[in-house]
Coordinates of C-alpha atoms in Angstrom, one line a residue:
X11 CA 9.7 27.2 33.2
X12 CA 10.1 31.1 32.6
X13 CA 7.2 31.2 35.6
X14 CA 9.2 29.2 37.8
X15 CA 12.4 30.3 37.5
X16 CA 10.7 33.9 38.1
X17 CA 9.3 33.1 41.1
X18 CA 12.5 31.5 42.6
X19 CA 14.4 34.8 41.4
X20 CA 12.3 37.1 42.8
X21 CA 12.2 35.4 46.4
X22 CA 15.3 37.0 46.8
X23 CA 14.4 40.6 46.1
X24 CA 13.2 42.9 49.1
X25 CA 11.6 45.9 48.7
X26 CA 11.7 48.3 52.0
X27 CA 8.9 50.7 53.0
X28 CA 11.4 53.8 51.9
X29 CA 10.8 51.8 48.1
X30 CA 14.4 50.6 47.9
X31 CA 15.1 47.6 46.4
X32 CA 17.9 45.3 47.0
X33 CA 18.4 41.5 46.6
X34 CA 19.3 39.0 49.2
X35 CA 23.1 37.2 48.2
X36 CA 22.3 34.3 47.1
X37 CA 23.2 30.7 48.5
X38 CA 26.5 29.5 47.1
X39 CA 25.9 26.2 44.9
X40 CA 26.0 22.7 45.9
X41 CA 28.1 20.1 44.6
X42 CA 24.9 17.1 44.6
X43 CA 25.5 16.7 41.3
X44 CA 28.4 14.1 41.8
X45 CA 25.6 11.8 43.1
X46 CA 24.4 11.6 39.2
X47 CA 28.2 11.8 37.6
X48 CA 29.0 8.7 40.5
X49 CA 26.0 7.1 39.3
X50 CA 26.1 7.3 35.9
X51 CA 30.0 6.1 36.2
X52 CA 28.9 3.0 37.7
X53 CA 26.1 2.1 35.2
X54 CA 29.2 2.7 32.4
X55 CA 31.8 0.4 34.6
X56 CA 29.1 -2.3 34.6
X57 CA 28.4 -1.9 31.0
X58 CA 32.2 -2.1 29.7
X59 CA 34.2 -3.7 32.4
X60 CA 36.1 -6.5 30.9
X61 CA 34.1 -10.2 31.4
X62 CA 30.6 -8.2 32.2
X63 CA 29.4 -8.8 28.5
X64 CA 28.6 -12.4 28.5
X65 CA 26.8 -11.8 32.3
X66 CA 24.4 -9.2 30.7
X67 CA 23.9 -11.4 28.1
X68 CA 22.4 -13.6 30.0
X69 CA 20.9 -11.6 32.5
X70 CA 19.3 -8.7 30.1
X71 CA 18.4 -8.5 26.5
X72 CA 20.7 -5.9 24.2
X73 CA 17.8 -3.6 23.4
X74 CA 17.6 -3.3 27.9
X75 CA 21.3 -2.8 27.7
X76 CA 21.0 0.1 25.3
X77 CA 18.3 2.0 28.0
X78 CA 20.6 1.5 30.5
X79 CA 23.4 2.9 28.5
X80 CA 21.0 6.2 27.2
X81 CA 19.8 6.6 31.5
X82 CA 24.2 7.0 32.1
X83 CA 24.3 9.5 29.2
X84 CA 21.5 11.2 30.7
X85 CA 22.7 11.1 34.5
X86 CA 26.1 12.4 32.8
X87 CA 24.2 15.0 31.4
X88 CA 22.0 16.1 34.2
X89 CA 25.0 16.1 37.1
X90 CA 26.8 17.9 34.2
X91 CA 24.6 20.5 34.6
X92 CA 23.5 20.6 38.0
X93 CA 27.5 20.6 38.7
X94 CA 28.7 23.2 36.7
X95 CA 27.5 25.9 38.6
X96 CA 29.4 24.6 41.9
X97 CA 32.2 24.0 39.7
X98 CA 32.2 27.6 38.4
X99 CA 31.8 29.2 41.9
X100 CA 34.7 27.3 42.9
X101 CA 37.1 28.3 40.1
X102 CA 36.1 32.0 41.0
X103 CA 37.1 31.9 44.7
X104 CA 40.0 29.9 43.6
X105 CA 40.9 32.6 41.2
X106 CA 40.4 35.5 43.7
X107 CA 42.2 34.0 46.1
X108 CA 45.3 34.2 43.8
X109 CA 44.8 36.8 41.4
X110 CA 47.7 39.0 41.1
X111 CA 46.3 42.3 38.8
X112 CA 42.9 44.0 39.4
X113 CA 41.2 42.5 36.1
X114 CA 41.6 38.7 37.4
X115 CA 40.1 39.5 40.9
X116 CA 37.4 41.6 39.8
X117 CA 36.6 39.1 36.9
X118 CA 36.8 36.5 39.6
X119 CA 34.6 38.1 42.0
X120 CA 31.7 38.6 39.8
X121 CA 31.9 34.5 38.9
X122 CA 31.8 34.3 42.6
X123 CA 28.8 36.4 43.2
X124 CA 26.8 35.3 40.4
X125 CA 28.5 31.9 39.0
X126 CA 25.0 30.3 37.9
X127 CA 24.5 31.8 34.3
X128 CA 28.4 31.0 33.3
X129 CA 28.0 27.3 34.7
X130 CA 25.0 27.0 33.1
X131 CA 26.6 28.0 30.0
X132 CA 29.5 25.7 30.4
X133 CA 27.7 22.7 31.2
X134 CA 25.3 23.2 28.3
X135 CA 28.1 23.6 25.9
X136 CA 30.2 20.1 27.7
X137 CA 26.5 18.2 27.4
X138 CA 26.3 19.4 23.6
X139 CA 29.6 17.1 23.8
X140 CA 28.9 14.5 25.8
X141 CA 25.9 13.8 23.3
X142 CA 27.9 14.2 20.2
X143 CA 30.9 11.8 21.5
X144 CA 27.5 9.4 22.0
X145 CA 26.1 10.1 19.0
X146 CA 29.8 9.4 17.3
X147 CA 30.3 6.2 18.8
X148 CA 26.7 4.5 18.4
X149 CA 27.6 6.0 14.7
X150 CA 30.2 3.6 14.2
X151 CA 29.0 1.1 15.8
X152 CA 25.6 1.6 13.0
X153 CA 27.4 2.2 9.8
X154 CA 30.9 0.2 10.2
X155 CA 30.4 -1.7 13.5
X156 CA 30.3 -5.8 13.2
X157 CA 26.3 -5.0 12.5
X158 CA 27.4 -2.3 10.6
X159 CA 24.2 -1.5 7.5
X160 CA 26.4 0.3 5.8
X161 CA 25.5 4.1 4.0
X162 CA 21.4 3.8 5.0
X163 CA 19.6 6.5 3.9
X164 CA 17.6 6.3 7.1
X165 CA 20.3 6.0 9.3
X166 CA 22.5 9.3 7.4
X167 CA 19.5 11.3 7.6
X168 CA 18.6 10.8 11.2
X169 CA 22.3 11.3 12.3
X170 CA 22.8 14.1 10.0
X171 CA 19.8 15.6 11.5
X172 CA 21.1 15.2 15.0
X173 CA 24.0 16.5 13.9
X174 CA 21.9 19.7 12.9
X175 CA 19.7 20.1 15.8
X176 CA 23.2 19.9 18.0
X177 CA 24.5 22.8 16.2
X178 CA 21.9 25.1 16.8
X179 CA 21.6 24.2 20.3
X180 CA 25.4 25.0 20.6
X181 CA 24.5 28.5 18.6
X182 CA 21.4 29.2 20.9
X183 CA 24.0 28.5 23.8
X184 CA 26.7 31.1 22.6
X185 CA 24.1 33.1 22.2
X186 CA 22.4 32.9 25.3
X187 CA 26.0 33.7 27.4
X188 CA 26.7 36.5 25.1
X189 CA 23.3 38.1 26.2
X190 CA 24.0 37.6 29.5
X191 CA 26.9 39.0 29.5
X192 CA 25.9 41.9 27.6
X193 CA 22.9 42.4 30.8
X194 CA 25.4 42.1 33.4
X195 CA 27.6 44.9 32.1
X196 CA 24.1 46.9 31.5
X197 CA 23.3 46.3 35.2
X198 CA 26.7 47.1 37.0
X199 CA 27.1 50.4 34.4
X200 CA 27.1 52.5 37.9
X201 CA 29.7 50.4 39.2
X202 CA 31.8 50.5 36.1
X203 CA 31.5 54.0 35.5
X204 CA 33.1 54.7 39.5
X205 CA 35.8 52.4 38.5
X206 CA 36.5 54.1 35.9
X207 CA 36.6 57.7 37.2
X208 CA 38.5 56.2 40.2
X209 CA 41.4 55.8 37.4
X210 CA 40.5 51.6 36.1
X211 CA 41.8 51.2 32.8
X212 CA 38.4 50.4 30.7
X213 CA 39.9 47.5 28.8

């Protein structure tokens, strides 16, 4: 993955004969991930629309019912992801476009010209919910539910341990934005240091 995502990066970095380097703007995201939310939206309308129980009944087996209810979760998930990005560019031209003090726009403007790492962010953290909320309902449905088993030690441990392994992906996410942002203030220091001695307030 770290190879690929290298290669992809570095397609958009030119270096002249003079030995200048500069990078190429990059394309502005694309909204395709509605395609997956749509779809996954459907798959959930056909599995809880009123009087659709007794058809899949009879048409599928519960155990085929539950794939197709973990392949929504996962569409979710995925156009989640692949959306957030879009999402985030758009909230930044939004933003700039109606900004009223300097630390809006230029905030704004930086979403704008790099709104991939923050929307990747974002929609890791909102899948990290997604899954919890999933992992909170098939919980009651396991423990108090009409097939409810009550306080299994199998079932408690593997929850608890999802539980866990959900916590430290959120951690590795915070963790992950706050080094990015701590890089792109290390890479526009020349920038920040003109605004600065052009009079911006550094807070």
């Amino acid at each position: 993955v770290g190879v690929v995502t290298g290669w992809r990066a570095s397609r958009h970095v030119i270096v002249t004969p003079l030995g200048v380097t500069r990078r190429q703007a990059l394309p502005p995201p694309r909204p395709w991930g509605l395609a997956l939310v749509g779809a996954a939206v459907l798959l959930g309308l056909v599995l809880f629309s009123p009087g659709m129980g007794e058809v899949l009944n009879s048409l599928i087996s519960y155990d085929a019912q539950t794939v197709v209810l973990l392949v929504a979760i996962l569409l979710a998930v995925l156009g989640m992801v692949s959306l957030a990005p879009w999402l985030a560019y758009r909230l930044g031209r939004w933003l700039g476009n109606r900004s009223a003090s300097a630390v809006t726009l230029l905030a704004a403007r930086q979403l704008v010209s790099d709104p991939r790492p923050s929307g990747r962010a974002a929609a890791a953290v909102g899948a990290i919910g997604l899954i919890a909320g999933g992992a909170g309902t098939i919980a009651a449905d396991v423990f108090v539910g009409p097939t409810g088993r009550g306080a299994d030690p199998f079932f408690v441990g593997s929850f608890l341990l999802l539980g866990l392994a959900l916590l430290v992906a959120l951690v590795v996410t915070t963790s992950t934005l706050a080094v990015h942002a701590v890089e792109s203030l290390l890479d526009r220091r020349r920038t920040l240091a003109s605004l600065v001695a052009a009079g911006t307030p550094p807070s």
